[in-house]
CSV table of C-alpha atoms and ligand atoms in Angstrom, one decimal:
chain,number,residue,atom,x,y,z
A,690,UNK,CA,4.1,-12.3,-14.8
A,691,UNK,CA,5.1,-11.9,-11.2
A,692,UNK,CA,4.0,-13.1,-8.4
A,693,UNK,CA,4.3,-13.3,-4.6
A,694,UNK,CA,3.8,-15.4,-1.4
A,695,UNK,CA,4.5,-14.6,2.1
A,696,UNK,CA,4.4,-16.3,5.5
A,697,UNK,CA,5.6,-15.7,8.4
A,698,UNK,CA,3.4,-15.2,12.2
A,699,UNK,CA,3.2,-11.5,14.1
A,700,UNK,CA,5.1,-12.5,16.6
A,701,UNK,CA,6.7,-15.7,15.2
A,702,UNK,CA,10.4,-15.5,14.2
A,703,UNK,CA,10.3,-14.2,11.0
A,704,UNK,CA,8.6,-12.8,7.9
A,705,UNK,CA,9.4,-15.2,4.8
A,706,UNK,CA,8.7,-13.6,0.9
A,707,UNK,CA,9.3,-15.3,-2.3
A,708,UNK,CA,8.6,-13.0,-5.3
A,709,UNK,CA,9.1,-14.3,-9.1
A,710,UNK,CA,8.8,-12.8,-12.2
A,711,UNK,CA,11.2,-10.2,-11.4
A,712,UNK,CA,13.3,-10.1,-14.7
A,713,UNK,CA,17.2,-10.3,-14.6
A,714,UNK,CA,19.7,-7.8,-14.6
A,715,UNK,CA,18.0,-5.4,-11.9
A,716,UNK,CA,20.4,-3.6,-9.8
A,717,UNK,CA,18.7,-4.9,-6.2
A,718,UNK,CA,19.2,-1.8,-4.0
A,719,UNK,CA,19.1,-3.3,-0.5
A,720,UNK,CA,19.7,0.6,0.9
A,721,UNK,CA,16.2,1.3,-0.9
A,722,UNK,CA,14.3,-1.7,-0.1
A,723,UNK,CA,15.6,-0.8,4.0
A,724,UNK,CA,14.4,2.8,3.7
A,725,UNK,CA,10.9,1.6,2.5
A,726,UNK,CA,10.5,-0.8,5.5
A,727,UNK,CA,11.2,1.9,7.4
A,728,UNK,CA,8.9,4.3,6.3
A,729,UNK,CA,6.3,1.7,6.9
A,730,UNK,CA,6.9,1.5,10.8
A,731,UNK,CA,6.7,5.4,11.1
A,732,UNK,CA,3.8,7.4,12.0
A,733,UNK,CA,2.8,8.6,15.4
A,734,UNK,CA,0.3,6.4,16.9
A,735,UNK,CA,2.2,3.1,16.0
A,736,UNK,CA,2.1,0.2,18.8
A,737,UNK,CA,5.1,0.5,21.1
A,738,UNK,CA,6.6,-2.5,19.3
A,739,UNK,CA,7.7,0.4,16.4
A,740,UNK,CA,10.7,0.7,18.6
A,741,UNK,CA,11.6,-2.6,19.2
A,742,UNK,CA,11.2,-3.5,15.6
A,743,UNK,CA,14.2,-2.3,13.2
A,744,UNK,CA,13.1,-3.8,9.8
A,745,UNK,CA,15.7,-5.3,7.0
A,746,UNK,CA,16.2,-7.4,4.7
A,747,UNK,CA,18.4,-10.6,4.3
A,748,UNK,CA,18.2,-11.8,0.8
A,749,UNK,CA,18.4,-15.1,0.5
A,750,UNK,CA,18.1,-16.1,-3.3
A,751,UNK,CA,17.9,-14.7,-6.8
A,752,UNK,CA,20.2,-12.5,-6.6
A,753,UNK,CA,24.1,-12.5,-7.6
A,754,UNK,CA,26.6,-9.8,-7.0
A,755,UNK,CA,24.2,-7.2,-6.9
A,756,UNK,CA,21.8,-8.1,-9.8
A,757,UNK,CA,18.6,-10.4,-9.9
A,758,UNK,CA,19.1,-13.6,-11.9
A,759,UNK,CA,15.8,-13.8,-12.8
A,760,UNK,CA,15.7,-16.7,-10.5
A,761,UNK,CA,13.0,-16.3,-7.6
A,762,UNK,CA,14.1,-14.1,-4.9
A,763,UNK,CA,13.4,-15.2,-1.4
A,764,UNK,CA,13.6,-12.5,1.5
A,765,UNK,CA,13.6,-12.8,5.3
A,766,UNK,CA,12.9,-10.5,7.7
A,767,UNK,CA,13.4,-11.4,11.5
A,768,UNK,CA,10.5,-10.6,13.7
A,769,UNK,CA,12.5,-9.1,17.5
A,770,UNK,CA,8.9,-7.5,18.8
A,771,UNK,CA,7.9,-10.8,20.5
A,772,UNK,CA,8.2,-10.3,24.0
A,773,UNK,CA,4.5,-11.0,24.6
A,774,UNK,CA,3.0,-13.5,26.0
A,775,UNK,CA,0.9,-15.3,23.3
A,776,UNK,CA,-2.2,-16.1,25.6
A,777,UNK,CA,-5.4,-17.6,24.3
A,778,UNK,CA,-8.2,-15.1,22.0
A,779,UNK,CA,-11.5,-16.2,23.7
A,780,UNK,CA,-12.9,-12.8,24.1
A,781,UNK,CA,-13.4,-12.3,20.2
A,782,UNK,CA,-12.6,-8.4,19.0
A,783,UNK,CA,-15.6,-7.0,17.2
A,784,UNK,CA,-14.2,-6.0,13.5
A,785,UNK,CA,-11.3,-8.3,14.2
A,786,UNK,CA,-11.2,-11.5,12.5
A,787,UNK,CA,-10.8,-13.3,15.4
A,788,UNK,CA,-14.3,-14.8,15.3
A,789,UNK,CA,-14.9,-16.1,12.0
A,790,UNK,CA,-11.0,-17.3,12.2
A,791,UNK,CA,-11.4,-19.6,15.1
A,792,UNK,CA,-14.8,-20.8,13.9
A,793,UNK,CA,-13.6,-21.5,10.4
A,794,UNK,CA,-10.1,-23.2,11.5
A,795,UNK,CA,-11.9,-24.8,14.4
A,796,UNK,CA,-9.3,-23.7,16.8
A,797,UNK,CA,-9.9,-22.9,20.3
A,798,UNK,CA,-9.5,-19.3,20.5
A,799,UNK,CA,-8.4,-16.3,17.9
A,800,UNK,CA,-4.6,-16.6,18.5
A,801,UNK,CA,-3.7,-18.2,15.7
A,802,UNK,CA,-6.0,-16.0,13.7
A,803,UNK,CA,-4.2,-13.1,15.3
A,804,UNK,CA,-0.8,-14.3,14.1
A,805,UNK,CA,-1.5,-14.0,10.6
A,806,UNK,CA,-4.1,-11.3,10.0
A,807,UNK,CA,-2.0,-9.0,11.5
A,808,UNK,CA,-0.7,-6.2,9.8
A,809,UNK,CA,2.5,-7.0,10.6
A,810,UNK,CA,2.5,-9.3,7.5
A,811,UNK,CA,2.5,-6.2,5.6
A,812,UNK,CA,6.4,-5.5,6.1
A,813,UNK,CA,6.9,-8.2,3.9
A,814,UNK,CA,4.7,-7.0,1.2
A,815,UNK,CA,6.5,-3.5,1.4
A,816,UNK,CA,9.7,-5.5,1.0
A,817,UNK,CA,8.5,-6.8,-2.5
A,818,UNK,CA,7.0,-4.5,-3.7
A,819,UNK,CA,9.9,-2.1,-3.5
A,820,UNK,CA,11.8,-4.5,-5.7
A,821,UNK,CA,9.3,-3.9,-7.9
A,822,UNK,CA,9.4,0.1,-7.3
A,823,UNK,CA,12.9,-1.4,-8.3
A,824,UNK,CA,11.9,-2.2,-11.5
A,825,UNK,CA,9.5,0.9,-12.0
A,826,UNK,CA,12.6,3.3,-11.7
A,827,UNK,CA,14.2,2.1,-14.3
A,828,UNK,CA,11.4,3.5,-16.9
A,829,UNK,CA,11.5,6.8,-14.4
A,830,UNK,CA,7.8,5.3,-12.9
A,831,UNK,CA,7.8,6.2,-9.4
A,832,UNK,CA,4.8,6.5,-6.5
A,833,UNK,CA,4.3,8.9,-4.5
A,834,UNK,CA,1.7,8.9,-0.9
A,835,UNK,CA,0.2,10.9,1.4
A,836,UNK,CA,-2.4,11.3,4.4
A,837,UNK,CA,-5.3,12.8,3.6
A,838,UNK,CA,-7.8,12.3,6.4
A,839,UNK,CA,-7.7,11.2,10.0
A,840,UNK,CA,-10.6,10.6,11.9
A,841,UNK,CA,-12.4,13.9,11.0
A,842,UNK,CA,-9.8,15.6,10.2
A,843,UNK,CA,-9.3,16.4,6.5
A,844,UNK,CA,-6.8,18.1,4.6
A,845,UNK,CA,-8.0,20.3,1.9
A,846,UNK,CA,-5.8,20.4,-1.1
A,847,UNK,CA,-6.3,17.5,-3.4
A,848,UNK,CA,-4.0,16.0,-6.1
A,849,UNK,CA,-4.1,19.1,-8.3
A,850,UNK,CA,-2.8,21.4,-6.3
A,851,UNK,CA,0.1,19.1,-5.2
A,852,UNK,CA,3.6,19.1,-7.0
A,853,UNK,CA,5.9,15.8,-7.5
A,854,UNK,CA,8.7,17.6,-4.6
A,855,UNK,CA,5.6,18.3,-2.1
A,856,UNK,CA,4.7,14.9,-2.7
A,857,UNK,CA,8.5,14.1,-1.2
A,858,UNK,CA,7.8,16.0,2.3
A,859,UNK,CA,5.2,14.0,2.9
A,860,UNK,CA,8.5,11.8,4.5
A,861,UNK,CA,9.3,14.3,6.6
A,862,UNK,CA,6.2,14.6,8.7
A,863,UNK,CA,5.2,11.6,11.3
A,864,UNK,CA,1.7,11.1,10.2
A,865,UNK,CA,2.7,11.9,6.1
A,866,UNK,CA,0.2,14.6,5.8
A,867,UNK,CA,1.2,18.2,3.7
A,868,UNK,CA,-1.0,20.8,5.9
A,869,UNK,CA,0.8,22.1,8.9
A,870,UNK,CA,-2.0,23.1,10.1
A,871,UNK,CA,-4.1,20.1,9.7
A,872,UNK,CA,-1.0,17.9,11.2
A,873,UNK,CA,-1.1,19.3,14.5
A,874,UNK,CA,-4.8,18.9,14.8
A,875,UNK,CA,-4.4,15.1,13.7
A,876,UNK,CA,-1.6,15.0,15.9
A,877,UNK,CA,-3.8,15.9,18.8
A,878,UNK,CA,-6.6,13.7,17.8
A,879,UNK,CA,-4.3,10.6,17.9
A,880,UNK,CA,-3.2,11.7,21.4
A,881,UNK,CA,-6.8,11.7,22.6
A,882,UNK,CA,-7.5,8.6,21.0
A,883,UNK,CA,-4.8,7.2,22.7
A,884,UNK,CA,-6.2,8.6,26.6
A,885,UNK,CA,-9.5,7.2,25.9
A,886,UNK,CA,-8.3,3.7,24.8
A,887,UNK,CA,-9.9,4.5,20.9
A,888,UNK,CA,-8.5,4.2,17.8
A,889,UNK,CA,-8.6,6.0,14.1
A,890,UNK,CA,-9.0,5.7,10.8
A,891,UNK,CA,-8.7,7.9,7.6
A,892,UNK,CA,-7.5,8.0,3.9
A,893,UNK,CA,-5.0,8.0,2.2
A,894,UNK,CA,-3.9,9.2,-1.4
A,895,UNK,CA,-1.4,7.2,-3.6
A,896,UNK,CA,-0.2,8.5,-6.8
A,897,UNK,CA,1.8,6.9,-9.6
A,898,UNK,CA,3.6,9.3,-11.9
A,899,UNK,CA,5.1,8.6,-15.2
A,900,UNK,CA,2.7,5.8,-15.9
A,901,UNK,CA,3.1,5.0,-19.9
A,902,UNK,CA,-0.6,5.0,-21.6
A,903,UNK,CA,-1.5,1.7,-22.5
A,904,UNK,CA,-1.2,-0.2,-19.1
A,905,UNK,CA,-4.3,-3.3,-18.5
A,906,UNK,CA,-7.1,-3.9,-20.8
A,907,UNK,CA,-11.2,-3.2,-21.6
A,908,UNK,CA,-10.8,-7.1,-23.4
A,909,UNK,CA,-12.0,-9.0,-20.8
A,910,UNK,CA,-12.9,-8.2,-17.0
A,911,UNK,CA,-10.1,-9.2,-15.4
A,912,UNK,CA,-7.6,-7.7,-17.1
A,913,UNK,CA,-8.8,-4.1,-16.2
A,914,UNK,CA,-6.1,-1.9,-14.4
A,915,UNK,CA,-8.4,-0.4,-11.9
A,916,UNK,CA,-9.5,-3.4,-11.2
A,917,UNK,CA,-6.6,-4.8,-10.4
A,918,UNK,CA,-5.2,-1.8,-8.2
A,919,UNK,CA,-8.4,-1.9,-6.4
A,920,UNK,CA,-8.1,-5.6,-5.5
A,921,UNK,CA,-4.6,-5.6,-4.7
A,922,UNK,CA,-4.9,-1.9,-1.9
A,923,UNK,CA,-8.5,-3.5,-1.0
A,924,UNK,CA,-6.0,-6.3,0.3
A,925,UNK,CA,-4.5,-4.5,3.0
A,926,UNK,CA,-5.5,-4.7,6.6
A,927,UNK,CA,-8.4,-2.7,7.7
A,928,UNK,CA,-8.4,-1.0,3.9
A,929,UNK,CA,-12.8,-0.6,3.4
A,930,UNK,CA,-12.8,1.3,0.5
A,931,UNK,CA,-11.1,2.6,-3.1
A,932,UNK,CA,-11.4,5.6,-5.2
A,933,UNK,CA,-9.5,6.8,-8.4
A,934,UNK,CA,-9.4,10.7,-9.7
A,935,UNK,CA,-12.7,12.6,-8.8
A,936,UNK,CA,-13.9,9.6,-6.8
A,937,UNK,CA,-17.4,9.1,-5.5
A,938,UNK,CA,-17.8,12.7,-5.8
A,939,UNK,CA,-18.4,12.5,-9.3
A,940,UNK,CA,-22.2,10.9,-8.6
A,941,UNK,CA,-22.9,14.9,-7.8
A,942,UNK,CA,-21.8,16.2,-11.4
A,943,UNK,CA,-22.6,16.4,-15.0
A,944,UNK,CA,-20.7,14.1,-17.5
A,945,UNK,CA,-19.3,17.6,-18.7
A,946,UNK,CA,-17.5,18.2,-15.6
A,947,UNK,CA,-16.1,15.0,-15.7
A,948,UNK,CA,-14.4,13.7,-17.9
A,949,UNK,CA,-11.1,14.8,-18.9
A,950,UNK,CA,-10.7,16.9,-22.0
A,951,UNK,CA,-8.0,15.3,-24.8
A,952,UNK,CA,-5.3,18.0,-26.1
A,953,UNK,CA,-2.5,17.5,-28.6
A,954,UNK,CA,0.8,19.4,-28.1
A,955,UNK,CA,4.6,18.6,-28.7
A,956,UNK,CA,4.2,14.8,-29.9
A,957,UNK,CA,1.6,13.8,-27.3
A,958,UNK,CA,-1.8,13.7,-26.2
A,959,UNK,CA,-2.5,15.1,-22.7
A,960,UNK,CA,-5.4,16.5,-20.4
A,961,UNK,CA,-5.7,19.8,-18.2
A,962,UNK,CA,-8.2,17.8,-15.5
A,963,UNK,CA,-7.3,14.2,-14.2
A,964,UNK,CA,-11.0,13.4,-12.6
A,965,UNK,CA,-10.4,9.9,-14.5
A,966,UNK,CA,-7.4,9.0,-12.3
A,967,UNK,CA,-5.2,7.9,-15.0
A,968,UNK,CA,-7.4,5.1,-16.2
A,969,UNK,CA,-9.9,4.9,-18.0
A,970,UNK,CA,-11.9,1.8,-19.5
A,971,UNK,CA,-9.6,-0.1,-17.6
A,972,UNK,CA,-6.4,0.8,-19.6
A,973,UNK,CA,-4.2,3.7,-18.5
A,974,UNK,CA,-4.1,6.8,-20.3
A,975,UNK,CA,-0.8,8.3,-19.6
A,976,UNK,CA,-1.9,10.7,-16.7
A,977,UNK,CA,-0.9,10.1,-13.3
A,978,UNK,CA,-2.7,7.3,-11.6
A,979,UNK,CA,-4.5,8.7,-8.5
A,980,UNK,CA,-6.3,6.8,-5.7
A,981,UNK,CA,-7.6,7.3,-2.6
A,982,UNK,CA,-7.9,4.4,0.1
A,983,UNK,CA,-9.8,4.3,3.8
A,984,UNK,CA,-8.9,2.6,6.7
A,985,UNK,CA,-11.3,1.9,9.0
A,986,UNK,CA,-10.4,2.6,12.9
A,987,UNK,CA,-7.8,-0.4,14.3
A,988,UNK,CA,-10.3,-3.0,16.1
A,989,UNK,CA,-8.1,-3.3,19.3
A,990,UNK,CA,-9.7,-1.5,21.0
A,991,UNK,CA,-8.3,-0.4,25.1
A,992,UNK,CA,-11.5,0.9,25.9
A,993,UNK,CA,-13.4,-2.5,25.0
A,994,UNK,CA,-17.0,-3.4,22.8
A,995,UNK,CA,-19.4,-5.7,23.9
A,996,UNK,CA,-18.6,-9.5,22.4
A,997,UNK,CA,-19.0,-13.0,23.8
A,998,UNK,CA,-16.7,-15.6,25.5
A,999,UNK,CA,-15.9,-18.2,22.8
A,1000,UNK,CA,-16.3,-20.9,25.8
A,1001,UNK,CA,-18.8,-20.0,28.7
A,1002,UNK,CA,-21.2,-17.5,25.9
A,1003,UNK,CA,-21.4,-15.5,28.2
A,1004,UNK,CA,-21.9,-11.5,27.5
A,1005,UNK,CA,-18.1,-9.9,28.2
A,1006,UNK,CA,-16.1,-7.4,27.2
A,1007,UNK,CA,-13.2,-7.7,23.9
A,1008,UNK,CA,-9.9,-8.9,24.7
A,1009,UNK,CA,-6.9,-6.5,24.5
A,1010,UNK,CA,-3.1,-6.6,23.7
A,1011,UNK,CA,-0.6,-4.3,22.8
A,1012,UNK,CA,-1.6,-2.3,19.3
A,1013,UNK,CA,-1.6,0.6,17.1
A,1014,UNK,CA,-4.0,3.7,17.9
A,1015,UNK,CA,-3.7,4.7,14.3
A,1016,UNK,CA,-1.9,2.9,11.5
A,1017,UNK,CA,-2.7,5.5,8.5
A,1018,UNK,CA,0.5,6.9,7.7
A,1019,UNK,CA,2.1,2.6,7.9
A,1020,UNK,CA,-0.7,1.7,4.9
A,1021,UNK,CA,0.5,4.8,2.8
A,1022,UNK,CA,3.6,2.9,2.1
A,1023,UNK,CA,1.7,-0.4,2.2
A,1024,UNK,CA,-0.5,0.8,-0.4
A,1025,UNK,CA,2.7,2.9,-2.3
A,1026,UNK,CA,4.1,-0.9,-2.6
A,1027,UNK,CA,1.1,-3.0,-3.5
A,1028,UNK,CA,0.5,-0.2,-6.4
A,1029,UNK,CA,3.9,-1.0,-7.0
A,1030,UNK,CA,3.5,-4.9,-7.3
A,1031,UNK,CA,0.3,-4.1,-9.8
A,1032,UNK,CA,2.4,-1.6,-12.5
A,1033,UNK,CA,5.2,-3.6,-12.3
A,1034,UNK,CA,3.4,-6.9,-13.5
A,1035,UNK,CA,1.8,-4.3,-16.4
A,1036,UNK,CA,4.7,-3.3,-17.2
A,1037,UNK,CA,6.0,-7.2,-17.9
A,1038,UNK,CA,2.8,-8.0,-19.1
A,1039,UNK,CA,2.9,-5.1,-21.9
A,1040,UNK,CA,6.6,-4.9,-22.2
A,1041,UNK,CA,7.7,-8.8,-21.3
A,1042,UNK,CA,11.8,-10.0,-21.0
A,1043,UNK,CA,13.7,-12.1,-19.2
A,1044,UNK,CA,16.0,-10.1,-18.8
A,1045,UNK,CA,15.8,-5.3,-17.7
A,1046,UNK,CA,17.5,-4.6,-21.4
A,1047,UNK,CA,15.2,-6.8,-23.3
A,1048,UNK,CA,12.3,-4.9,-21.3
A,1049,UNK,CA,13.9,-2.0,-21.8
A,1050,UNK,CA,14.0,-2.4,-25.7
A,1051,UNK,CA,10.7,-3.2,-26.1
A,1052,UNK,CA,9.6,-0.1,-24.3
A,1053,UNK,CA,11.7,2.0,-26.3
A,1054,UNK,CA,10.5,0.8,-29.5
A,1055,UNK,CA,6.7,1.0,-28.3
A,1056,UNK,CA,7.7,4.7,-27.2
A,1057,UNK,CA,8.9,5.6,-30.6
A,1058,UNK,CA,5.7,3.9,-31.9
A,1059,UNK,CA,3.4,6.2,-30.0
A,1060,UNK,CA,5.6,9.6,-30.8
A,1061,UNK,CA,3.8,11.8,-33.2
A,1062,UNK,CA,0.9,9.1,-33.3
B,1420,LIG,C1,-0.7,-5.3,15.0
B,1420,LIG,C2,-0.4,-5.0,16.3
B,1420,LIG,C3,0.9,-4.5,16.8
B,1420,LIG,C4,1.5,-3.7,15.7
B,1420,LIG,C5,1.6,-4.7,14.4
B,1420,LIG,C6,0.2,-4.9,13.9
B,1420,LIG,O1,1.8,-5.6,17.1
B,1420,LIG,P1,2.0,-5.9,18.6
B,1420,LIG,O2,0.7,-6.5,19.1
B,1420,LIG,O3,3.1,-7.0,18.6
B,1420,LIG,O4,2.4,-4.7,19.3
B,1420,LIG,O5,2.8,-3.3,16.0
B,1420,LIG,O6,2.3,-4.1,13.4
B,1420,LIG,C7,3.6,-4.5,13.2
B,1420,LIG,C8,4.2,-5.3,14.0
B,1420,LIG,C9,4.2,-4.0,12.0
B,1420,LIG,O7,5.3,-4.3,11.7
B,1420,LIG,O8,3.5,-3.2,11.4
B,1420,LIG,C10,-1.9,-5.9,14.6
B,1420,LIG,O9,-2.7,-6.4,15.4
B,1420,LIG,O10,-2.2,-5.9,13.4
């Protein structure tokens, strides 16, 4: 099993993670766990900090010449973005959880609150869970994102029409989305956000590919992979809802347009329709896994709600400080890692080692078991 902690304040010193499970003899590609972290600071509408803020790694255990020991592996990652002055949270931020964090700490204002449930704790996360898109690799698992909404913005094509090397642009444009058209208009949106002192939201869409059939488990309710994937991306700041395959638009259909149809051909079972998303009865079925997150609008907010002062109850306006207009694109590669962290611990759970060529073995000999099954 793995597991992870993280620490580490927004504007503290540094980001602490210490990840175990992770079996030995994987090849820890600093280069790849880098590029990931800095995927996750792209996208237009990020807080100035984005260009203050140049995200790496220093691995500091579990790891030897290259290669995890299976020991846990501990990660820093220094914080340079805190040239702000840390000032007292008395005006609490509606949708923030500035309120409910100073009330339940039984602090004096929402700073420490602030420190913590910032998304910033997130760069961490995406550090992890890329040693465990690590791990996927080597059974040629990989996870693929992109932007499908912001604000009211939506892009058309859905996961069907979308190929594995489209899936790669989505890196090459700043807000990840795979409509030209659509980009610009999302684009603009962001800037006008940004004029009027709002902020945005969206969705995005996460896919896993290469996901071996047998993954989680109807046996008892917490062992059920969507279950798991939805708890894990229902983790991340601002995230309000999940979908898998056809989604909530399935409530508007007949069972026959639904669910996917079974075909036999070359060895293996397949489907022509994915509306299940890869699972279903909480076990993977071989198809790609497909989910679809939205993030509600960042509650910093320049152009201020209506809240009250934490000490004098009287009737103000929200507090403000330096933030993100639109953080979409950044929880892509959030969610990309936490779907990461999920397979990952499948695949161990299904496939368990202590070591990447005991792992290996037994996923070659449950391969060959399912061939002309
Ligand atoms: C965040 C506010 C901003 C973002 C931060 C998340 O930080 P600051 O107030 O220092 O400008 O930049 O995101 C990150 C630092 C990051 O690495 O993603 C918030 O309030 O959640």
């Amino acid at each position: 099993m793995i597991r992870f902690l993280t620490a580490g304040e927004s504007h503290g010193e540094s980001l602490i993670g210490i990840i175990e499970g992770i079996p030995a003899n994987l090849y820890l590609d600093i280069e790849f766990i880098n590029n990931e972290l800095k995927r996750r600071q792209m996208g237009y509408g990020r807080s100035q900090r984005m260009a203050i803020e140049r995200d790496e790694i220093i691995v500091l255990s579990g790891v030897n010449q290259g290669y995890t020991t299976g020991n846990p592996i501990s990660l820093m990652i220094k914080n340079r973005g805190t040239n702000i002055e840390l000032v007292e949270i008395t005006r609490p931020r509606p949708g923030h959880g500035d309120l409910a964090g100073t009330l339940k700490y039984n602090q004096k204002g929402g700073r420490n609150t602030l420190e913590r449930a910032s998304a910033r704790e997130t760069a961490m996360r995406v550090a992890l869970g890329s040693i465990c898109k690590l791990l996927l690799k080597e059974f040629n698992i990989n996870i693929y994102s992109h932007v499908v909404q912001i604000g009211d913005i939506r892009v058309q094509k859905s996961y069907k029409d979308i190929s594995r090397e489209e899936l790669l642009k989505a890196d090459e444009s700043p807000i990840r989305v795979l409509d030209k058209e659509k980009e610009k208009l999302m684009i603009d949106k962001i800037e006008r956000a940004k004029e009027e002192g709002e902020t945005l939201g969206g969705i995005i869409e996460v896919i896993g590919m290469n996901v071996p059939l047998g993954l989680g488990s109807y046996d008892h309710w917490d062992r059920r992979l969507d279950g798991k994937i939805a708890y894990s991306i229902m983790s991340i700041p601002g995230i309000k809802g999940i979908e898998f395959g056809a989604g909530f638009d399935v409530a508007n259909k007949l069972g026959s347009q639904v669910h996917d149809e079974i075909y036999y051909a070359e060895g293996r079972y397949y489907r022509k329709s994915n509306n299940a998303g890869g699972i279903e009865a909480g076990v993977s079925n071989g198809e790609d896994i497909i989910l679809r997150a939205v993030m509600k609008p960042i509650p910093t907010l320049k152009k201020p709600l209506r809240t009250v002062d934490i000490n004098t109850k009287e009737e103000v306006v929200a507090q403000f400080e330096r933030s993100d207009v639109c953080a979409v694109p950044s929880a892509s590669i959030v969610a990309e890692n936490m779907l990461a962290y999920v397979l990952a611990n499948e695949m161990l759970i299904k496939f368990g080692g202590d070591s990447m060529e005991e792992i290996i073995a037994n996923f070659e000999n449950y391969r060959n078991r399912l061939e002309d099954r």
